[in-house]
Structure formats: C-alpha cells, structure tokens
Short mmCIF file of C-alpha atoms in Angstrom, two decimals:
data_model
loop_
_atom_site.label_atom_id
_atom_site.label_comp_id
_atom_site.label_asym_id
_atom_site.label_seq_id
_atom_site.Cartn_x
_atom_site.Cartn_y
_atom_site.Cartn_z
CA UNK A 1 -7.01 27.57 11.10
CA UNK A 2 -3.81 25.92 9.87
CA UNK A 3 -3.03 22.38 10.97
CA UNK A 4 0.31 21.66 12.62
CA UNK A 5 2.86 19.03 11.52
CA UNK A 6 1.31 16.36 13.77
CA UNK A 7 -1.66 16.20 11.36
CA UNK A 8 0.52 14.44 8.72
CA UNK A 9 1.27 10.81 9.58
CA UNK A 10 4.01 8.90 7.76
CA UNK A 11 4.28 5.11 7.90
CA UNK A 12 6.94 2.74 6.61
CA UNK A 13 6.48 -0.97 5.98
CA UNK A 14 9.42 -2.23 8.03
CA UNK A 15 8.27 -5.86 7.76
CA UNK A 16 9.00 -6.04 4.01
CA UNK A 17 12.46 -4.46 4.18
CA UNK A 18 15.57 -6.59 3.69
CA UNK A 19 13.68 -9.59 2.38
CA UNK A 20 10.93 -9.69 5.01
CA UNK A 21 7.67 -11.26 3.91
CA UNK A 22 5.21 -9.94 6.51
CA UNK A 23 3.86 -6.41 6.19
CA UNK A 24 4.35 -4.33 9.35
CA UNK A 25 3.40 -0.68 9.16
CA UNK A 26 5.30 1.47 11.67
CA UNK A 27 4.72 5.16 12.30
CA UNK A 28 7.63 7.44 11.55
CA UNK A 29 7.20 9.88 14.41
CA UNK A 30 9.12 9.47 17.68
CA UNK A 31 12.78 10.37 17.27
CA UNK A 32 12.38 11.85 13.78
CA UNK A 33 13.64 15.42 13.70
CA UNK A 34 13.02 15.94 9.98
CA UNK A 35 10.43 14.25 7.81
CA UNK A 36 9.52 16.21 4.69
CA UNK A 37 8.26 14.74 1.41
CA UNK A 38 9.88 16.10 -1.74
CA UNK A 39 7.75 15.28 -4.77
CA UNK A 40 10.22 16.59 -7.36
CA UNK A 41 7.68 17.38 -10.08
CA UNK A 42 8.93 16.80 -13.61
CA UNK A 43 7.46 19.68 -15.57
CA UNK A 44 7.74 20.72 -19.18
CA UNK A 45 7.42 24.31 -20.25
CA UNK A 46 6.46 25.41 -23.75
CA UNK A 47 6.17 28.97 -24.96
CA UNK A 48 4.69 29.52 -28.38
CA UNK A 49 5.42 32.62 -30.43
CA UNK A 50 1.94 34.01 -29.92
CA UNK A 51 2.01 33.59 -26.10
CA UNK A 52 3.29 36.13 -23.59
CA UNK A 53 3.72 33.41 -20.95
CA UNK A 54 4.73 29.79 -21.24
CA UNK A 55 2.34 26.90 -20.65
CA UNK A 56 3.39 24.10 -18.34
CA UNK A 57 2.50 20.47 -18.04
CA UNK A 58 3.41 17.97 -15.34
CA UNK A 59 4.90 14.76 -16.73
CA UNK A 60 5.41 12.94 -13.43
CA UNK A 61 6.95 13.02 -9.99
CA UNK A 62 10.20 11.78 -8.45
CA UNK A 63 9.34 11.25 -4.77
CA UNK A 64 12.20 11.40 -2.27
CA UNK A 65 12.83 12.14 1.37
CA UNK A 66 15.74 11.97 3.78
CA UNK A 67 14.25 11.45 7.23
CA UNK A 68 16.62 12.11 10.12
CA UNK A 69 16.14 10.27 13.38
CA UNK A 70 17.66 10.48 16.84
CA UNK A 71 18.87 7.11 18.12
CA UNK A 72 16.08 5.59 20.26
CA UNK A 73 15.70 2.07 21.61
CA UNK A 74 12.63 0.88 19.71
CA UNK A 75 11.57 -1.24 16.75
CA UNK A 76 12.16 1.49 14.15
CA UNK A 77 15.69 2.01 15.47
CA UNK A 78 16.39 -1.71 15.15
CA UNK A 79 15.45 -1.45 11.47
CA UNK A 80 17.69 1.61 11.01
CA UNK A 81 20.56 -0.18 12.74
CA UNK A 82 20.13 -3.21 10.46
CA UNK A 83 20.17 -0.98 7.37
CA UNK A 84 23.46 0.59 8.51
CA UNK A 85 25.00 -2.79 9.46
CA UNK A 86 23.95 -4.77 6.37
CA UNK A 87 23.87 -1.97 3.75
CA UNK A 88 21.27 -3.78 1.63
CA UNK A 89 21.03 -3.39 -2.14
CA UNK A 90 18.58 -4.34 -4.89
CA UNK A 91 15.21 -5.77 -3.89
CA UNK A 92 16.36 -5.93 -0.24
CA UNK A 93 15.77 -2.14 -0.18
CA UNK A 94 12.20 -2.26 -1.51
CA UNK A 95 9.15 -1.59 0.64
CA UNK A 96 6.20 0.84 0.86
CA UNK A 97 5.77 4.32 2.32
CA UNK A 98 2.29 5.47 3.42
CA UNK A 99 0.92 8.91 4.29
CA UNK A 100 -2.38 10.17 5.60
CA UNK A 101 -3.71 13.21 7.39
CA UNK A 102 -5.39 12.79 10.79
CA UNK A 103 -8.00 15.33 9.66
CA UNK A 104 -9.13 12.78 7.02
CA UNK A 105 -9.73 9.99 9.56
CA UNK A 106 -13.35 9.36 10.58
CA UNK A 107 -14.56 6.33 12.52
CA UNK A 108 -11.05 4.85 12.51
CA UNK A 109 -10.33 5.00 8.79
CA UNK A 110 -9.68 7.45 5.98
CA UNK A 111 -7.82 8.29 2.80
CA UNK A 112 -4.17 7.26 2.58
CA UNK A 113 -1.61 7.05 -0.22
CA UNK A 114 0.89 4.21 -0.66
CA UNK A 115 4.10 4.56 -2.63
CA UNK A 116 6.51 1.76 -3.52
CA UNK A 117 9.93 2.97 -2.38
CA UNK A 118 13.53 2.01 -1.92
CA UNK A 119 15.15 2.64 1.48
CA UNK A 120 18.90 2.92 1.94
CA UNK A 121 21.50 4.16 4.42
CA UNK A 122 22.50 7.80 4.01
CA UNK A 123 24.41 9.03 7.09
CA UNK A 124 24.84 8.25 10.75
CA UNK A 125 26.76 9.92 13.57
CA UNK A 126 26.97 13.48 14.83
CA UNK A 127 29.34 15.97 16.40
CA UNK A 128 31.04 15.35 19.72
CA UNK A 129 28.58 15.72 22.58
CA UNK A 130 25.59 15.74 20.22
CA UNK A 131 22.81 13.18 20.08
CA UNK A 132 23.53 10.22 17.77
CA UNK A 133 21.44 10.59 14.59
CA UNK A 134 20.84 8.48 11.50
CA UNK A 135 19.46 9.57 8.14
CA UNK A 136 18.02 7.20 5.56
CA UNK A 137 17.18 7.95 1.93
CA UNK A 138 13.70 7.01 0.70
CA UNK A 139 13.02 7.24 -3.04
CA UNK A 140 9.85 6.57 -5.00
CA UNK A 141 9.93 3.33 -6.98
CA UNK A 142 6.62 3.33 -8.84
CA UNK A 143 3.19 4.93 -9.03
CA UNK A 144 1.31 6.37 -6.06
CA UNK A 145 -1.70 4.25 -5.09
CA UNK A 146 -4.88 5.65 -3.53
CA UNK A 147 -6.27 3.70 -0.61
CA UNK A 148 -7.79 3.65 2.83
CA UNK A 149 -5.97 3.30 6.12
CA UNK A 150 -7.71 1.70 9.09
CA UNK A 151 -6.40 2.25 12.60
CA UNK A 152 -7.16 -0.59 15.03
CA UNK A 153 -7.78 -0.11 18.74
CA UNK A 154 -4.23 -1.29 19.51
CA UNK A 155 -2.78 1.43 17.23
CA UNK A 156 -1.86 -0.92 14.36
CA UNK A 157 -2.51 0.12 10.76
CA UNK A 158 -4.07 -1.70 7.82
CA UNK A 159 -4.07 -0.30 4.28
CA UNK A 160 -6.43 -1.35 1.50
CA UNK A 161 -6.56 -0.08 -2.11
CA UNK A 162 -9.52 2.04 -3.15
CA UNK A 163 -11.97 0.11 -5.25
CA UNK A 164 -13.71 2.18 -7.86
CA UNK A 165 -17.30 1.58 -8.89
CA UNK A 166 -16.06 1.15 -12.47
CA UNK A 167 -13.69 -1.65 -11.37
CA UNK A 168 -16.55 -3.37 -9.58
CA UNK A 169 -18.73 -3.09 -12.70
CA UNK A 170 -16.01 -4.68 -14.85
CA UNK A 171 -15.56 -7.59 -12.44
CA UNK A 172 -19.26 -8.18 -11.96
CA UNK A 173 -21.14 -7.07 -15.07
CA UNK A 174 -24.83 -6.52 -14.67
CA UNK A 175 -26.86 -8.56 -17.16
#
C-alpha cells in the first residue's frame, strides 16, 4: 500500500540561520501548503553510431525547493519573518536541510539525509481576503550526507553522520 505525504518528514536547522551558532532542528510541517524536493538531476546523454538508443549518466544533482507556508504564530514563522525583514545574504543564508521517512524509524531512530543549503526570501503576501503566505527558496549547497536521526521523547531531533566500518578500521587499525 502506498504511503501518504505525512510519511516524509522535512527538517530545517533554524538555529544556524542568519549567523546563529546553535543547531535547532525544526519540522517543516504545520502551515506548509507545499513542500516538494526537486533534485534537478544533471544528466549527460551519449548516442554512439552503433546504438539505437542513447546511454545516460548522472553527473550530479542541483537540489532546490520552494516551500510555501501560511502565516502561523510559531517559531518557524518567526524565522520566516526575520528572513523577510533582514533579507540576509552570503553565509547568513547557510544552514542544513534534513529529510527522513517515518517508515524508516525504529526504536526512535532511523536513516536520514542532511544537505547543506542556502535559504532566502522568495515571496510573501496573497490576494485580498486570502490567507497570508510566505515562500522561501532553499537550494543545495554541497554534497548530501547519509546519517541517522534520533527522535527524543520531547519531539526534538538529533542527527549524526553514518560511520562506516571502513572508516572505523582506518581510525583504529587492527595490529
């Protein structure tokens, strides 16, 4: 049976935005009316003279998303408001985006990816009589990292990079 959209959980490190130094992972859920990852694969196609169909290779990805959010009175909205008031640039826009699937969580932890991103203001407002909405632009700013997310009893999140057995062997060689 197919999973519904609630199975995919998106988090944003709002603590590191705009020069913050303390990681604070916040779920991008309540108030968001659109939250779709666009991976923008960079592919190269080659068709040789003796081939009926071309062969393709993937050279990389250009992650982007434009999440739209209704104006709510909460911590995430405060961050959105600050982005639209201060219009940060450069390293003030850098943080991390995280994503995991609830179906992958067992005993409070599971697989999760982390992507360095830039976050910037895109649009805010709406038509007369409509709900006030804001849209930010999130763009990939480096390589995707594989890791594990742990969900504490209070609902807070902690991410840790995956440690491979090979990496452990290199750090602690067996004699």
